Amino acid sequence: MSELIKSVSIEAVLMRHDVVRQRFEAMIQSIESFVEEAKAMELHVPVQSALQKIDYCSLEPMGAVRAEFDRAMTRAGWWHVLKGTGLYDCMSSTRRAQWSDTLNSKHSDVPAFTLDTVVSTFDTLIGERTALMEEGVVDAFRGLSWDFKSHLPTRLGKKIITTHNTYGMSTVFKDHALHDLLRAFYRYDGKPHPDFRDHCSVERFAEYIDVKLYKNGNAHIIFKRPDLVDKLNAVIARHYPNALPAPRT
């Protein structure tokens, strides 16, 4: 019987077990540290998503996991720079929707997230600031509800009407259309527009608008600078040349 039993080095077996245990513990600690660092950098979502998709029993799909992780990191990178710099909030509603569709879709071609690409994209967007502002004005006008008689189909009038909820004024000032109009007011008034990511209030924009909230959920935004409204209407007229009557002489 003893001839059938192979000789095994217990010390060698224990050594291999110790190596694997140590490597496994090091891997777990590395993953834990990696996830915590990703959380601190606000990149934990693509990291955790990739980790959940790894089949540790069969590493054949690793190429697909790597590709998806790369796409997720690219999308996250663009969101960070667009929102972190405030450039996303300077875009018109149409342009924001285009970027959102591109970055949120798993099937769209997202631009490579490299220094050259980011700088080139930012140079283009900054060079289009006037066009972006005008797009915002047109988007805001086009998005008005025609259920209200004060909304004129040919131009901006003395006020626009939107809605609010139980949070009242804070809801009104989260409206991107209002941001677009206020941004244009500041631009045509020769002043830098504020960062709309900061706290917004009626007092902050008192030079340009007044806001009245009603119990029916409507919010009336009253324009206080007719001269600036005329400039916005001129923008609308350039995009819809047949919308406005001929200027009075």
Coordinates of N, CA and C in Angstrom, one line a residue:
M1 N 0.8 -1.2 0.0 CA 0.0 0.0 0.0 C 0.9 1.3 0.0
S2 N 2.0 1.2 0.8 CA 2.8 2.4 0.9 C 3.4 2.7 -0.4
E3 N 3.6 1.7 -1.3 CA 4.2 2.0 -2.6 C 3.2 2.8 -3.5
L4 N 1.9 2.8 -3.2 CA 0.9 3.5 -4.0 C 0.7 4.9 -3.6
I5 N 1.2 5.2 -2.5 CA 1.0 6.6 -1.9 C 2.2 7.4 -2.3
K6 N 1.9 8.5 -3.1 CA 2.9 9.4 -3.5 C 3.5 10.2 -2.4
S7 N 4.7 10.6 -2.5 CA 5.3 11.4 -1.5 C 4.9 12.9 -1.8
V8 N 4.4 13.5 -0.8 CA 4.0 14.9 -0.9 C 4.7 15.8 0.2
S9 N 5.3 16.9 -0.3 CA 6.0 17.8 0.7 C 4.9 18.7 1.3
I10 N 4.6 18.4 2.6 CA 3.6 19.2 3.3 C 4.1 20.7 3.3
E11 N 5.4 20.9 3.5 CA 5.9 22.2 3.6 C 5.7 23.0 2.3
A12 N 5.9 22.3 1.1 CA 5.6 22.9 -0.2 C 4.2 23.3 -0.4
V13 N 3.3 22.4 0.1 CA 1.8 22.7 0.0 C 1.5 23.9 0.8
L14 N 2.0 23.9 2.0 CA 1.7 25.0 2.9 C 2.2 26.3 2.3
M15 N 3.4 26.2 1.7 CA 4.0 27.4 1.2 C 3.1 28.0 0.0
R16 N 2.7 27.1 -0.9 CA 1.8 27.5 -2.0 C 0.5 28.1 -1.5
H17 N -0.1 27.5 -0.5 CA -1.3 28.0 0.1 C -1.1 29.4 0.7
D18 N 0.0 29.5 1.4 CA 0.3 30.8 2.0 C 0.5 31.9 0.9
V19 N 1.2 31.5 -0.2 CA 1.4 32.5 -1.3 C 0.0 32.9 -1.9
V20 N -0.8 31.9 -2.1 CA -2.1 32.2 -2.7 C -3.0 33.1 -1.8
R21 N -3.0 32.7 -0.5 CA -3.7 33.5 0.5 C -3.2 34.9 0.6
Q22 N -1.9 35.1 0.6 CA -1.3 36.5 0.6 C -1.7 37.2 -0.7
R23 N -1.6 36.6 -1.8 CA -1.9 37.3 -3.1 C -3.4 37.6 -3.1
F24 N -4.3 36.7 -2.6 CA -5.7 37.0 -2.6 C -6.0 38.2 -1.7
E25 N -5.4 38.2 -0.5 CA -5.6 39.3 0.5 C -5.1 40.6 -0.1
A26 N -4.0 40.5 -0.8 CA -3.4 41.8 -1.4 C -4.4 42.2 -2.5
M27 N -4.9 41.3 -3.3 CA -5.9 41.7 -4.4 C -7.1 42.3 -3.8
I28 N -7.7 41.8 -2.7 CA -8.9 42.3 -2.0 C -8.6 43.7 -1.5
Q29 N -7.4 43.9 -0.8 CA -7.1 45.2 -0.3 C -6.9 46.2 -1.4
S30 N -6.3 45.7 -2.5 CA -6.1 46.6 -3.7 C -7.4 47.1 -4.3
I31 N -8.4 46.1 -4.4 CA -9.7 46.5 -4.9 C -10.4 47.4 -4.0
E32 N -10.3 47.2 -2.7 CA -11.0 48.0 -1.7 C -10.4 49.4 -1.8
S33 N -9.1 49.5 -1.8 CA -8.4 50.8 -1.9 C -8.8 51.5 -3.2
F34 N -8.8 50.7 -4.3 CA -9.1 51.3 -5.6 C -10.5 51.9 -5.6
V35 N -11.5 51.1 -5.1 CA -12.9 51.6 -5.0 C -13.0 52.9 -4.2
E36 N -12.3 52.9 -3.0 CA -12.4 54.1 -2.2 C -11.8 55.3 -2.9
E37 N -10.7 55.1 -3.6 CA -10.0 56.2 -4.3 C -10.9 56.7 -5.5
A38 N -11.6 55.7 -6.1 CA -12.5 56.1 -7.2 C -13.7 56.9 -6.7
K39 N -14.2 56.5 -5.5 CA -15.3 57.3 -4.8 C -14.8 58.7 -4.6
A40 N -13.6 58.9 -4.1 CA -13.1 60.2 -3.8 C -13.0 61.0 -5.1
M41 N -12.7 60.4 -6.2 CA -12.6 61.1 -7.5 C -13.9 61.1 -8.2
E42 N -15.0 60.6 -7.6 CA -16.3 60.6 -8.2 C -16.4 59.7 -9.5
L43 N -15.6 58.7 -9.5 CA -15.5 57.7 -10.6 C -15.9 56.3 -10.2
H44 N -16.5 56.2 -9.0 CA -16.8 54.8 -8.5 C -17.9 54.1 -9.3
V45 N -18.8 54.8 -10.0 CA -19.9 54.2 -10.8 C -19.3 53.3 -11.9
P46 N -18.5 53.8 -12.8 CA -17.9 52.9 -13.8 C -17.0 51.8 -13.2
V47 N -16.3 52.1 -12.1 CA -15.5 51.1 -11.5 C -16.3 50.0 -11.0
Q48 N -17.3 50.3 -10.2 CA -18.1 49.2 -9.6 C -18.9 48.5 -10.6
S49 N -19.3 49.1 -11.7 CA -20.1 48.5 -12.7 C -19.2 47.4 -13.4
A50 N -17.9 47.8 -13.7 CA -17.0 46.9 -14.3 C -16.6 45.7 -13.4
L51 N -16.5 46.0 -12.1 CA -16.1 44.9 -11.2 C -17.3 43.9 -11.1
Q52 N -18.5 44.4 -11.2 CA -19.7 43.4 -11.1 C -19.8 42.6 -12.3
K53 N -19.2 43.0 -13.5 CA -19.4 42.3 -14.7 C -18.3 41.3 -14.9
I54 N -17.3 41.3 -14.1 CA -16.1 40.4 -14.3 C -16.6 39.0 -13.8
D55 N -16.4 38.0 -14.7 CA -16.6 36.6 -14.3 C -15.3 36.0 -13.9
Y56 N -15.2 35.9 -12.6 CA -13.9 35.4 -12.1 C -13.6 33.9 -12.3
C57 N -14.7 33.2 -12.7 CA -14.5 31.8 -13.0 C -14.0 31.6 -14.4
S58 N -14.3 32.5 -15.3 CA -13.9 32.5 -16.7 C -13.5 33.9 -17.1
L59 N -12.2 34.1 -17.4 CA -11.7 35.4 -17.7 C -11.8 35.7 -19.2
E60 N -12.5 34.9 -19.9 CA -12.6 35.1 -21.4 C -13.3 36.4 -21.7
P61 N -14.3 36.9 -21.0 CA -15.0 38.1 -21.4 C -14.3 39.4 -20.9
M62 N -13.1 39.3 -20.5 CA -12.3 40.5 -19.9 C -12.2 41.6 -21.0
G63 N -12.1 41.2 -22.2 CA -12.0 42.2 -23.3 C -13.2 43.1 -23.4
A64 N -14.4 42.4 -23.2 CA -15.6 43.2 -23.3 C -15.7 44.1 -22.0
V65 N -15.3 43.6 -20.9 CA -15.4 44.4 -19.7 C -14.4 45.6 -19.8
R66 N -13.3 45.3 -20.3 CA -12.3 46.5 -20.5 C -12.9 47.5 -21.4
A67 N -13.5 47.1 -22.5 CA -14.1 48.0 -23.5 C -15.2 48.9 -22.9
E68 N -16.1 48.2 -22.1 CA -17.2 48.9 -21.5 C -16.7 49.9 -20.4
F69 N -15.6 49.4 -19.7 CA -15.0 50.3 -18.6 C -14.4 51.5 -19.3
D70 N -13.8 51.3 -20.4 CA -13.2 52.5 -21.1 C -14.2 53.5 -21.6
R71 N -15.3 52.9 -22.1 CA -16.4 53.8 -22.6 C -17.0 54.6 -21.4
A72 N -17.2 53.9 -20.3 CA -17.8 54.5 -19.1 C -16.9 55.6 -18.5
M73 N -15.6 55.3 -18.5 CA -14.6 56.3 -18.0 C -14.6 57.5 -18.9
T74 N -14.7 57.3 -20.2 CA -14.7 58.4 -21.2 C -15.9 59.3 -21.0
R75 N -17.1 58.6 -20.8 CA -18.3 59.4 -20.6 C -18.2 60.2 -19.3
A76 N -17.7 59.6 -18.2 CA -17.6 60.2 -17.0 C -16.6 61.4 -17.1
G77 N -15.6 61.2 -17.8 CA -14.6 62.3 -18.0 C -15.2 63.5 -18.6
W78 N -16.0 63.3 -19.7 CA -16.6 64.4 -20.4 C -17.6 65.1 -19.5
W79 N -18.4 64.4 -18.7 CA -19.3 65.0 -17.8 C -18.6 65.9 -16.8
H80 N -17.5 65.3 -16.3 CA -16.8 66.1 -15.2 C -16.3 67.4 -15.8
V81 N -15.7 67.5 -16.9 CA -15.2 68.7 -17.4 C -16.3 69.7 -17.9
L82 N -17.3 69.1 -18.6 CA -18.4 70.0 -19.1 C -19.1 70.7 -17.9
K83 N -19.5 69.9 -16.9 CA -20.2 70.4 -15.8 C -19.3 71.2 -14.8
G84 N -18.1 70.6 -14.6 CA -17.2 71.3 -13.6 C -16.7 72.6 -14.1
T85 N -16.6 72.9 -15.4 CA -16.2 74.2 -15.9 C -17.4 75.1 -16.1
G86 N -18.6 74.6 -16.0 CA -19.8 75.4 -16.2 C -20.2 75.6 -17.7
L87 N -19.4 75.0 -18.6 CA -19.6 75.1 -20.0 C -20.9 74.4 -20.4
Y88 N -21.3 73.3 -19.7 CA -22.5 72.7 -20.0 C -23.7 73.6 -19.8
D89 N -23.7 74.4 -18.7 CA -24.8 75.2 -18.3 C -24.8 76.5 -19.3
C90 N -23.8 76.7 -20.0 CA -23.8 77.8 -21.0 C -24.4 77.4 -22.3
M91 N -24.6 76.1 -22.5 CA -25.1 75.7 -23.8 C -26.6 75.9 -23.8
S92 N -27.1 76.0 -25.1 CA -28.6 76.0 -25.3 C -29.2 74.7 -24.9
S93 N -30.5 74.7 -24.7 CA -31.2 73.4 -24.4 C -31.0 72.4 -25.4
T94 N -31.0 72.8 -26.7 CA -30.7 71.8 -27.8 C -29.3 71.2 -27.7
R95 N -28.3 72.1 -27.5 CA -27.0 71.6 -27.4 C -26.8 70.7 -26.2
R96 N -27.4 71.0 -25.1 CA -27.3 70.2 -23.9 C -27.9 68.8 -24.2
A97 N -29.0 68.8 -24.9 CA -29.7 67.5 -25.2 C -28.8 66.7 -26.1
Q98 N -28.1 67.3 -27.0 CA -27.2 66.6 -27.9 C -26.1 66.0 -27.2
W99 N -25.5 66.7 -26.3 CA -24.4 66.2 -25.5 C -24.9 65.1 -24.6
S100 N -26.0 65.3 -24.0 CA -26.6 64.3 -23.1 C -26.9 63.0 -23.8
D101 N -27.5 63.1 -25.0 CA -27.7 61.9 -25.8 C -26.4 61.2 -26.2
T102 N -25.4 61.9 -26.5 CA -24.1 61.3 -26.9 C -23.5 60.6 -25.7
L103 N -23.5 61.3 -24.6 CA -22.7 60.7 -23.4 C -23.5 59.6 -22.7
N104 N -24.9 59.7 -22.7 CA -25.6 58.7 -22.0 C -26.0 57.4 -22.8
S105 N -25.8 57.5 -24.1 CA -26.2 56.4 -24.9 C -25.0 55.4 -25.0
K106 N -25.2 54.1 -24.8 CA -24.2 53.1 -24.9 C -23.8 52.8 -26.3
H107 N -24.6 53.3 -27.3 CA -24.3 53.0 -28.7 C -23.8 54.2 -29.5
S108 N -23.7 55.3 -28.9 CA -23.2 56.5 -29.6 C -21.6 56.5 -29.6
D109 N -21.1 57.2 -30.5 CA -19.6 57.4 -30.6 C -19.2 58.6 -29.8
V110 N -18.7 58.3 -28.6 CA -18.2 59.4 -27.7 C -16.8 59.8 -28.1
P111 N -16.6 61.1 -28.2 CA -15.2 61.6 -28.5 C -14.2 61.1 -27.5
A112 N -13.0 60.8 -28.0 CA -12.0 60.3 -27.1 C -11.7 61.4 -26.0
F113 N -11.5 60.9 -24.8 CA -11.3 61.9 -23.7 C -9.8 62.0 -23.5
T114 N -9.2 62.9 -24.3 CA -7.8 63.2 -24.3 C -7.6 64.7 -24.2
L115 N -6.5 65.1 -23.8 CA -6.2 66.6 -23.6 C -6.5 67.3 -24.9
D116 N -5.9 66.8 -26.0 CA -6.1 67.4 -27.3 C -7.6 67.6 -27.7
T117 N -8.4 66.5 -27.5 CA -9.8 66.5 -27.9 C -10.5 67.5 -27.0
V118 N -10.3 67.5 -25.7 CA -11.0 68.4 -24.8 C -10.7 69.8 -25.1
V119 N -9.4 70.2 -25.3 CA -9.0 71.5 -25.7 C -9.6 72.0 -27.0
S120 N -9.6 71.1 -28.0 CA -10.2 71.4 -29.3 C -11.7 71.6 -29.1
T121 N -12.4 70.8 -28.4 CA -13.8 70.9 -28.2 C -14.2 72.2 -27.5
F122 N -13.4 72.5 -26.4 CA -13.7 73.7 -25.7 C -13.4 75.0 -26.5
D123 N -12.3 74.9 -27.3 CA -12.1 76.1 -28.2 C -13.2 76.3 -29.2
T124 N -13.8 75.2 -29.7 CA -14.9 75.3 -30.6 C -16.1 75.9 -29.9
L125 N -16.5 75.4 -28.7 CA -17.7 75.8 -28.0 C -17.5 77.3 -27.5
I126 N -16.3 77.6 -27.1 CA -16.1 79.0 -26.6 C -16.2 80.0 -27.8
G127 N -15.7 79.5 -29.0 CA -15.8 80.3 -30.2 C -17.2 80.5 -30.7
E128 N -18.1 79.6 -30.2 CA -19.5 79.7 -30.6 C -20.4 80.3 -29.5
R129 N -19.8 81.0 -28.6 CA -20.6 81.6 -27.5 C -21.8 82.4 -27.9
T130 N -21.6 83.2 -28.9 CA -22.7 84.0 -29.4 C -23.8 83.1 -30.0
A131 N -23.4 82.2 -30.8 CA -24.4 81.2 -31.4 C -25.1 80.4 -30.4
L132 N -24.3 80.0 -29.3 CA -24.9 79.2 -28.2 C -26.0 80.1 -27.5
M133 N -25.6 81.3 -27.2 CA -26.6 82.2 -26.6 C -27.8 82.4 -27.4
E134 N -27.7 82.6 -28.7 CA -28.9 82.8 -29.5 C -29.7 81.5 -29.6
E135 N -29.0 80.4 -29.7 CA -29.7 79.1 -29.6 C -30.6 79.0 -28.4
G136 N -30.0 79.5 -27.3 CA -30.7 79.4 -26.0 C -32.0 80.3 -26.0
V137 N -31.9 81.5 -26.6 CA -33.0 82.4 -26.6 C -34.1 81.7 -27.5
V138 N -33.7 81.2 -28.6 CA -34.7 80.6 -29.5 C -35.3 79.3 -28.9
D139 N -34.5 78.5 -28.2 CA -35.0 77.4 -27.5 C -36.0 77.8 -26.5
A140 N -35.7 78.8 -25.7 CA -36.6 79.3 -24.6 C -38.0 79.7 -25.2
F141 N -37.9 80.5 -26.3 CA -39.1 81.0 -27.0 C -39.9 79.9 -27.6
R142 N -39.2 78.9 -28.2 CA -39.9 77.8 -28.8 C -40.5 76.9 -27.8
G143 N -40.0 76.9 -26.6 CA -40.5 76.0 -25.5 C -41.6 76.6 -24.7
L144 N -42.0 77.8 -25.0 CA -43.1 78.4 -24.2 C -44.4 77.7 -24.5
S145 N -45.3 77.6 -23.5 CA -46.6 77.0 -23.6 C -47.6 78.0 -24.2
W146 N -48.2 77.6 -25.3 CA -49.2 78.5 -26.0 C -50.6 78.4 -25.3
D147 N -50.6 77.8 -24.1 CA -51.9 77.8 -23.4 C -52.1 79.1 -22.7
F148 N -51.1 79.9 -22.6 CA -51.2 81.2 -21.9 C -51.3 82.3 -22.9
K149 N -52.3 83.2 -22.7 CA -52.6 84.3 -23.7 C -51.4 85.3 -23.8
S150 N -50.7 85.4 -22.7 CA -49.6 86.4 -22.6 C -48.4 86.0 -23.5
H151 N -48.4 84.7 -23.9 CA -47.3 84.2 -24.7 C -47.7 84.5 -26.2
L152 N -46.9 85.4 -26.8 CA -47.2 85.8 -28.2 C -46.5 84.9 -29.2
P153 N -47.2 84.5 -30.2 CA -46.5 83.6 -31.2 C -45.5 84.3 -32.1
T154 N -45.3 85.6 -31.9 CA -44.4 86.3 -32.8 C -43.2 86.8 -32.1
R155 N -43.3 87.0 -30.7 CA -42.2 87.6 -30.0 C -42.4 87.4 -28.5
L156 N -41.3 87.7 -27.7 CA -41.5 87.8 -26.3 C -42.2 89.0 -25.9
G157 N -43.1 88.9 -25.0 CA -43.9 90.0 -24.5 C -43.3 90.6 -23.2
K158 N -44.2 91.0 -22.3 CA -43.8 91.6 -21.1 C -43.4 90.6 -20.0
K159 N -43.9 89.4 -20.2 CA -43.7 88.3 -19.2 C -43.8 87.0 -19.9
I160 N -43.3 86.0 -19.2 CA -43.5 84.6 -19.6 C -44.1 83.9 -18.4
I161 N -44.8 82.8 -18.6 CA -45.4 82.0 -17.5 C -44.9 80.6 -17.6
T162 N -44.4 80.2 -16.4 CA -44.0 78.8 -16.2 C -44.7 78.2 -15.0
T163 N -44.2 77.1 -14.5 CA -44.9 76.5 -13.4 C -43.9 76.3 -12.2
H164 N -44.4 76.1 -11.0 CA -43.6 75.8 -9.9 C -44.3 74.7 -9.1
N165 N -43.6 74.1 -8.2 CA -44.2 73.1 -7.3 C -44.1 73.5 -5.9
T166 N -44.2 72.6 -4.9 CA -44.2 73.0 -3.5 C -42.9 73.6 -3.1
Y167 N -41.8 73.5 -3.9 CA -40.6 74.1 -3.5 C -40.5 75.6 -4.0
G168 N -41.6 76.0 -4.7 CA -41.7 77.4 -5.1 C -40.6 78.0 -5.9
M169 N -40.0 79.0 -5.4 CA -39.1 79.8 -6.2 C -37.8 79.0 -6.6
S170 N -37.4 78.0 -5.8 CA -36.3 77.3 -6.1 C -36.5 76.5 -7.4
T171 N -37.8 76.0 -7.6 CA -38.1 75.3 -8.9 C -38.0 76.2 -10.1
V172 N -38.5 77.4 -9.9 CA -38.5 78.4 -11.0 C -37.0 78.6 -11.5
F173 N -36.1 78.8 -10.6 CA -34.7 79.1 -11.0 C -33.9 77.9 -11.4
K174 N -34.5 76.7 -11.4 CA -33.8 75.6 -12.0 C -34.2 75.4 -13.4
D175 N -35.0 76.3 -13.9 CA -35.5 76.2 -15.3 C -34.4 76.6 -16.3
H176 N -33.9 75.7 -17.1 CA -32.8 76.0 -18.1 C -33.3 77.1 -19.0
A177 N -34.6 77.1 -19.4 CA -35.0 78.2 -20.3 C -34.9 79.6 -19.7
L178 N -35.2 79.7 -18.5 CA -35.0 81.0 -17.8 C -33.5 81.3 -17.7
H179 N -32.7 80.3 -17.5 CA -31.2 80.6 -17.5 C -30.8 81.1 -18.9
D180 N -31.3 80.5 -19.9 CA -31.0 81.0 -21.3 C -31.3 82.4 -21.5
L181 N -32.5 82.8 -21.1 CA -33.0 84.2 -21.2 C -32.1 85.2 -20.4
L182 N -31.9 84.8 -19.1 CA -31.1 85.7 -18.2 C -29.7 85.8 -18.8
R183 N -29.1 84.7 -19.3 CA -27.8 84.8 -19.8 C -27.7 85.8 -21.0
A184 N -28.7 85.8 -21.8 CA -28.8 86.8 -22.9 C -28.9 88.2 -22.4
F185 N -29.7 88.4 -21.3 CA -29.9 89.7 -20.7 C -28.5 90.3 -20.3
Y186 N -27.8 89.4 -19.6 CA -26.5 89.9 -19.1 C -25.6 90.2 -20.3
R187 N -25.6 89.3 -21.3 CA -24.7 89.5 -22.4 C -25.0 90.8 -23.1
Y188 N -26.3 91.1 -23.4 CA -26.6 92.3 -24.1 C -26.5 93.6 -23.2
D189 N -26.4 93.3 -21.9 CA -26.2 94.5 -21.0 C -24.8 94.7 -20.7
G190 N -23.9 93.9 -21.4 CA -22.5 94.1 -21.3 C -21.9 93.7 -20.0
K191 N -22.5 92.7 -19.3 CA -22.1 92.2 -18.0 C -21.9 90.7 -18.1
P192 N -20.9 90.1 -17.3 CA -20.7 88.7 -17.3 C -21.9 88.0 -16.6
H193 N -22.4 86.9 -17.1 CA -23.5 86.3 -16.5 C -23.0 85.5 -15.3
P194 N -23.9 85.3 -14.3 CA -23.5 84.5 -13.1 C -23.5 83.0 -13.4
D195 N -22.9 82.3 -12.4 CA -22.9 80.9 -12.5 C -24.2 80.4 -12.0
F196 N -25.0 79.8 -12.8 CA -26.3 79.3 -12.4 C -26.3 78.1 -11.6
R197 N -25.1 77.5 -11.4 CA -25.0 76.4 -10.4 C -25.0 76.9 -9.0
D198 N -24.7 78.2 -8.8 CA -24.8 78.8 -7.5 C -26.2 79.0 -7.1
H199 N -26.4 79.5 -5.8 CA -27.8 79.8 -5.4 C -28.4 80.9 -6.2
C200 N -29.6 80.7 -6.7 CA -30.3 81.7 -7.5 C -31.5 82.2 -6.7
S201 N -31.8 83.5 -6.8 CA -33.0 84.1 -6.2 C -33.5 85.3 -7.0
V202 N -34.7 85.7 -6.6 CA -35.2 86.9 -7.3 C -34.3 88.1 -7.1
E203 N -33.8 88.3 -5.8 CA -33.0 89.4 -5.5 C -31.7 89.4 -6.4
R204 N -31.2 88.3 -6.7 CA -30.0 88.2 -7.5 C -30.2 88.8 -8.9
F205 N -31.4 88.6 -9.5 CA -31.7 89.0 -10.8 C -32.7 90.1 -10.9
A206 N -32.9 90.9 -9.7 CA -33.9 91.9 -9.6 C -33.8 93.0 -10.7
E207 N -32.6 93.1 -11.2 CA -32.4 94.2 -12.3 C -33.1 93.8 -13.6
Y208 N -33.3 92.5 -13.8 CA -33.9 92.1 -15.0 C -35.3 91.5 -15.0
I209 N -35.6 90.9 -13.8 CA -36.9 90.2 -13.8 C -37.5 90.4 -12.4
D210 N -38.8 90.1 -12.4 CA -39.6 90.0 -11.1 C -40.4 88.7 -11.3
V211 N -40.6 88.0 -10.2 CA -41.3 86.7 -10.2 C -42.5 86.7 -9.2
K212 N -43.6 86.3 -9.7 CA -44.8 86.2 -8.9 C -45.3 84.8 -8.9
L213 N -45.5 84.1 -7.8 CA -46.0 82.8 -7.7 C -47.5 82.8 -7.4
Y214 N -48.2 81.9 -8.0 CA -49.6 81.8 -7.7 C -50.0 80.4 -7.2
K215 N -51.1 80.3 -6.5 CA -51.5 79.1 -5.9 C -51.9 78.0 -6.9
N216 N -52.2 78.4 -8.1 CA -52.5 77.4 -9.1 C -51.3 76.7 -9.7
G217 N -50.1 77.0 -9.2 CA -48.9 76.4 -9.6 C -48.2 77.2 -10.7
N218 N -48.7 78.3 -11.1 CA -48.1 79.1 -12.2 C -47.1 80.1 -11.6
A219 N -46.1 80.4 -12.3 CA -45.1 81.4 -11.9 C -45.0 82.4 -13.1
H220 N -45.3 83.7 -12.8 CA -45.2 84.8 -13.8 C -43.8 85.4 -13.7
I221 N -43.0 85.3 -14.8 CA -41.7 86.0 -14.8 C -41.8 87.3 -15.6
I222 N -41.7 88.4 -14.9 CA -42.0 89.7 -15.6 C -40.7 90.3 -15.9
F223 N -40.5 90.7 -17.2 CA -39.3 91.4 -17.6 C -39.3 92.8 -17.3
K224 N -38.2 93.3 -16.8 CA -38.1 94.7 -16.3 C -37.2 95.6 -17.2
R225 N -36.6 95.0 -18.3 CA -35.8 95.8 -19.2 C -36.3 95.6 -20.6
P226 N -37.3 96.4 -21.0 CA -37.9 96.3 -22.4 C -36.8 96.4 -23.5
D227 N -35.8 97.2 -23.2 CA -34.7 97.4 -24.2 C -34.0 96.1 -24.5
L228 N -33.8 95.3 -23.4 CA -33.1 94.0 -23.6 C -34.1 93.0 -24.3
V229 N -35.3 93.0 -23.9 CA -36.3 92.2 -24.5 C -36.3 92.4 -26.0
D230 N -36.2 93.7 -26.4 CA -36.2 94.0 -27.9 C -35.0 93.3 -28.6
K231 N -33.8 93.3 -27.9 CA -32.7 92.6 -28.4 C -32.9 91.1 -28.6
L232 N -33.6 90.5 -27.6 CA -33.9 89.1 -27.7 C -34.9 88.8 -28.8
N233 N -35.8 89.7 -29.0 CA -36.8 89.6 -30.1 C -36.1 89.7 -31.5
A234 N -35.0 90.5 -31.5 CA -34.3 90.6 -32.7 C -33.6 89.3 -33.1
V235 N -33.1 88.6 -32.0 CA -32.5 87.3 -32.2 C -33.6 86.3 -32.8
I236 N -34.8 86.3 -32.2 CA -35.8 85.5 -32.6 C -36.2 85.8 -34.1
A237 N -36.2 87.1 -34.4 CA -36.5 87.5 -35.8 C -35.5 87.0 -36.8
R238 N -34.2 86.9 -36.4 CA -33.2 86.4 -37.3 C -33.4 84.9 -37.6
H239 N -33.9 84.2 -36.6 CA -34.2 82.8 -36.8 C -35.5 82.5 -37.5
Y240 N -36.5 83.4 -37.2 CA -37.8 83.3 -37.8 C -38.1 84.6 -38.5
P241 N -37.6 84.8 -39.6 CA -37.7 86.2 -40.3 C -39.1 86.6 -40.5
N242 N -40.1 85.7 -40.6 CA -41.4 86.0 -40.9 C -42.3 86.1 -39.6
A243 N -41.6 85.9 -38.5 CA -42.4 85.9 -37.2 C -42.8 87.2 -36.7
L244 N -41.9 88.2 -36.9 CA -42.1 89.5 -36.3 C -42.6 90.5 -37.3
P245 N -43.4 91.5 -37.0 CA -43.8 92.5 -37.9 C -42.6 93.4 -38.2
A246 N -42.7 94.2 -39.3 CA -41.7 95.1 -39.7 C -41.5 96.1 -38.6
P247 N -40.2 96.5 -38.3 CA -40.0 97.5 -37.2 C -40.7 98.8 -37.5
R248 N -41.2 99.4 -36.4 CA -41.9 100.7 -36.6 C -40.9 101.8 -36.9
T249 N -41.2 102.7 -37.8 CA -40.3 103.8 -38.2 C -40.8 105.1 -37.6

